mmCIF file of C-alpha atoms in Angstrom:
data_model
loop_
_atom_site.group_PDB
_atom_site.id
_atom_site.type_symbol
_atom_site.label_atom_id
_atom_site.label_comp_id
_atom_site.label_asym_id
_atom_site.label_seq_id
_atom_site.Cartn_x
_atom_site.Cartn_y
_atom_site.Cartn_z
ATOM 1 C CA MET S 704 0.161 -0.134 0.071
ATOM 2 C CA GLY S 705 2.904 2.199 0.684
ATOM 3 C CA MET S 706 4.062 1.944 -2.913
ATOM 4 C CA TRP S 707 0.856 2.844 -4.235
ATOM 5 C CA ARG S 708 0.761 6.242 -2.474
ATOM 6 C CA LYS S 709 4.552 6.898 -3.462
ATOM 7 C CA ALA S 710 3.515 6.062 -7.331
ATOM 8 C CA LYS S 711 0.253 8.087 -6.982
ATOM 9 C CA ALA S 712 2.140 11.130 -5.450
ATOM 10 C CA ALA S 713 4.761 10.980 -8.390
ATOM 11 C CA GLY S 714 1.918 11.379 -10.974
ATOM 12 C CA PRO S 715 1.491 15.002 -10.698
ATOM 13 C CA GLU S 716 5.335 15.619 -10.631
ATOM 14 C CA ARG S 717 5.712 13.407 -13.594
ATOM 15 C CA ASP S 718 3.083 15.337 -15.503
ATOM 16 C CA LEU S 719 4.581 18.677 -14.546
ATOM 17 C CA ALA S 720 8.038 17.101 -15.566
ATOM 18 C CA ARG S 721 6.328 16.246 -19.086
ATOM 19 C CA THR S 722 4.904 19.703 -19.452
ATOM 20 C CA LEU S 723 8.065 21.505 -18.610
ATOM 21 C CA ALA S 724 9.907 19.205 -21.180
ATOM 22 C CA VAL S 725 7.355 20.250 -23.978
ATOM 23 C CA LEU S 726 7.734 23.728 -23.122
ATOM 24 C CA ILE S 727 11.475 23.779 -23.121
ATOM 25 C CA THR S 728 11.086 22.426 -26.746
ATOM 26 C CA LEU S 729 8.685 25.176 -27.600
ATOM 27 C CA VAL S 730 10.950 27.826 -26.082
ATOM 28 C CA ASP S 731 13.971 26.436 -27.982
ATOM 29 C CA GLN S 732 12.086 26.704 -31.292
ATOM 30 C CA GLY S 733 11.023 30.128 -30.419
ATOM 31 C CA VAL S 734 14.773 31.128 -29.598
ATOM 32 C CA ARG S 735 16.065 29.410 -32.782
ATOM 33 C CA ALA S 736 13.524 31.713 -34.707
ATOM 34 C CA GLN S 737 14.781 34.949 -33.249
ATOM 35 C CA PRO S 738 17.592 35.766 -35.568
ATOM 36 C CA ASN S 739 15.150 35.329 -38.601
ATOM 37 C CA ALA S 740 12.563 37.443 -36.719
ATOM 38 C CA GLU S 741 15.113 40.207 -36.024
ATOM 39 C CA GLU S 742 16.281 40.251 -39.476
ATOM 40 C CA THR S 743 12.862 40.555 -40.791
ATOM 41 C CA ILE S 744 12.030 43.526 -38.404
ATOM 42 C CA ALA S 745 15.323 45.140 -39.611
ATOM 43 C CA GLU S 746 14.378 44.867 -43.154
ATOM 44 C CA CYS S 747 10.866 46.091 -42.489
ATOM 45 C CA CYS S 748 12.454 49.386 -40.941
ATOM 46 C CA ARG S 749 14.979 50.111 -43.904
ATOM 47 C CA PRO S 750 14.364 53.131 -46.323
ATOM 48 C CA GLY S 751 12.655 52.212 -49.628
ATOM 49 C CA ALA S 752 10.475 49.587 -50.711
ATOM 50 C CA PRO S 753 10.806 46.155 -48.887
ATOM 51 C CA PRO S 754 11.282 43.170 -51.085
ATOM 52 C CA ALA S 755 8.249 41.173 -51.369
ATOM 53 C CA ASP S 756 9.967 37.943 -49.979
ATOM 54 C CA VAL S 757 10.268 40.003 -46.561
ATOM 55 C CA ALA S 758 6.509 39.586 -46.244
ATOM 56 C CA ARG S 759 6.607 36.053 -47.036
ATOM 57 C CA ARG S 760 9.359 35.236 -44.671
ATOM 58 C CA GLY S 761 7.775 37.313 -41.908
ATOM 59 C CA GLY S 762 4.341 35.600 -42.407
ATOM 60 C CA ARG S 763 6.145 32.364 -41.877
ATOM 61 C CA ILE S 764 7.661 33.501 -38.729
ATOM 62 C CA VAL S 765 4.420 34.947 -37.361
ATOM 63 C CA SER S 766 2.860 31.707 -38.136
ATOM 64 C CA GLU S 767 5.522 29.849 -36.270
ATOM 65 C CA TYR S 768 5.219 32.006 -33.234
ATOM 66 C CA ALA S 769 1.521 31.629 -33.395
ATOM 67 C CA ARG S 770 1.717 28.127 -33.344
ATOM 68 C CA LEU S 771 4.349 27.830 -30.326
ATOM 69 C CA HIS S 772 1.876 30.137 -28.384
ATOM 70 C CA LEU S 773 -0.954 28.083 -28.932
ATOM 71 C CA GLU S 774 0.915 24.916 -28.153
ATOM 72 C CA ALA S 775 2.221 26.432 -24.848
ATOM 73 C CA MET S 776 -1.472 27.597 -23.961
ATOM 74 C CA ASP S 777 -2.666 24.011 -24.783
ATOM 75 C CA LEU S 778 -0.405 22.822 -22.124
ATOM 76 C CA GLY S 779 -2.628 24.573 -19.488
ATOM 77 C CA CYS S 780 -0.749 27.613 -18.125
ATOM 78 C CA PRO S 781 -1.861 28.477 -14.524
ATOM 79 C CA GLU S 782 -2.650 32.226 -14.134
ATOM 80 C CA GLY S 783 0.446 34.180 -13.284
ATOM 81 C CA SER S 784 2.774 31.307 -13.867
ATOM 82 C CA LEU S 785 6.160 30.960 -15.796
ATOM 83 C CA GLN S 786 4.356 28.832 -18.367
ATOM 84 C CA GLN S 787 1.863 31.515 -18.938
ATOM 85 C CA ARG S 788 4.780 34.254 -19.220
ATOM 86 C CA VAL S 789 6.342 31.965 -22.010
ATOM 87 C CA ALA S 790 3.145 31.670 -23.870
ATOM 88 C CA GLU S 791 2.859 35.543 -23.674
ATOM 89 C CA LEU S 792 6.392 36.000 -24.809
ATOM 90 C CA LEU S 793 5.863 33.680 -27.968
ATOM 91 C CA LEU S 794 2.529 35.545 -28.689
ATOM 92 C CA TRP S 795 4.468 39.017 -28.447
ATOM 93 C CA HIS S 796 7.236 37.790 -30.817
ATOM 94 C CA ALA S 797 4.356 37.023 -33.353
ATOM 95 C CA VAL S 798 2.655 40.446 -32.972
ATOM 96 C CA THR S 799 6.055 42.425 -33.305
ATOM 97 C CA VAL S 800 6.879 40.761 -36.308
ATOM 98 C CA GLU S 801 3.491 41.181 -37.729
ATOM 99 C CA SER S 802 3.296 44.764 -36.742
ATOM 100 C CA CYS S 803 6.622 45.650 -38.677
ATOM 101 C CA ILE S 804 5.439 43.835 -41.701
ATOM 102 C CA ARG S 805 2.051 45.943 -41.591
ATOM 103 C CA LEU S 806 3.928 48.872 -41.316
ATOM 104 C CA ALA S 807 6.282 48.200 -44.236
ATOM 105 C CA PHE S 808 3.522 46.959 -46.517
ATOM 106 C CA SER S 809 1.037 49.664 -45.452
ATOM 107 C CA LYS S 810 -1.889 50.068 -47.819
ATOM 108 C CA HIS S 811 -1.785 53.781 -46.920
ATOM 109 C CA TRP S 812 1.757 54.179 -48.158
ATOM 110 C CA SER S 813 2.198 55.239 -51.909
ATOM 111 C CA PRO S 814 4.963 53.153 -53.949
ATOM 112 C CA ASP S 815 5.670 56.750 -55.346
ATOM 113 C CA ALA S 816 6.363 58.366 -52.201
ATOM 114 C CA GLN S 817 9.792 58.442 -50.815
ATOM 115 C CA ARG S 818 9.949 55.842 -47.928
ATOM 116 C CA ARG S 819 12.271 56.895 -45.097
ATOM 117 C CA GLY S 820 11.976 53.682 -43.116
ATOM 118 C CA HIS S 821 11.082 53.859 -39.488
ATOM 119 C CA SER S 822 12.900 52.552 -36.224
ATOM 120 C CA HIS S 823 12.176 49.543 -34.067
ATOM 121 C CA SER S 824 14.025 47.994 -31.381
ATOM 122 C CA GLY S 825 13.275 44.658 -32.537
ATOM 123 C CA LEU S 826 12.529 41.901 -30.147
ATOM 124 C CA GLY S 827 14.352 43.672 -27.364
ATOM 125 C CA ASP S 828 14.032 42.684 -23.925
ATOM 126 C CA HIS S 829 11.302 40.282 -24.729
ATOM 127 C CA ALA S 830 13.932 38.210 -26.805
ATOM 128 C CA ARG S 831 16.203 37.982 -23.890
ATOM 129 C CA THR S 832 13.464 37.219 -21.387
ATOM 130 C CA LEU S 833 12.538 34.133 -23.667
ATOM 131 C CA ARG S 834 16.017 33.022 -23.703
ATOM 132 C CA GLU S 835 16.287 33.327 -19.880
ATOM 133 C CA SER S 836 12.910 31.499 -19.169
ATOM 134 C CA ARG S 837 14.284 28.443 -20.995
ATOM 135 C CA VAL S 838 17.169 28.398 -18.349
ATOM 136 C CA ALA S 839 14.493 28.680 -15.605
ATOM 137 C CA LEU S 840 12.517 26.114 -16.987
ATOM 138 C CA ARG S 841 15.571 23.608 -17.437
ATOM 139 C CA MET S 842 16.296 24.343 -13.736
ATOM 140 C CA TRP S 843 12.932 23.602 -12.518
ATOM 141 C CA LEU S 844 12.907 20.367 -14.562
ATOM 142 C CA ASP S 845 16.289 19.280 -13.357
ATOM 143 C CA GLU S 846 15.085 19.763 -9.677
ATOM 144 C CA LEU S 847 11.690 17.864 -10.206
ATOM 145 C CA GLN S 848 13.897 15.047 -12.053
ATOM 146 C CA SER S 849 16.511 14.833 -9.016
ATOM 147 C CA ALA S 850 13.676 14.838 -6.292
#
């Protein structure tokens, strides 16, 4: 009977460990996409008309971050948790890239007008925070697995 209780108690920890492992994988994918996202943002901000392929590449990046966000949310993120923060950061990445694409390819901008470009700080602190969250998730998972 004592073994049964131990196995039952380990169930929630095992589930949390699986959730953290999946979340780490999602964060890894998001971090790997950051250089492409930063480059797309920079291309959208340059003076002159942006090449059409910027919109296509940017659209794929937005879709990837949106997918990662939805997968993170599907893991069941408790309110105020690190898991929820990671999901929010992934969504923020998608929204940032999409906003830059919308500015660069605005329907209100005339192709005949001189485009001076605009400034944007890229993914900024949110990119660093996503990278740091990977470390925190890994430490949390390691602690669970060693207990």
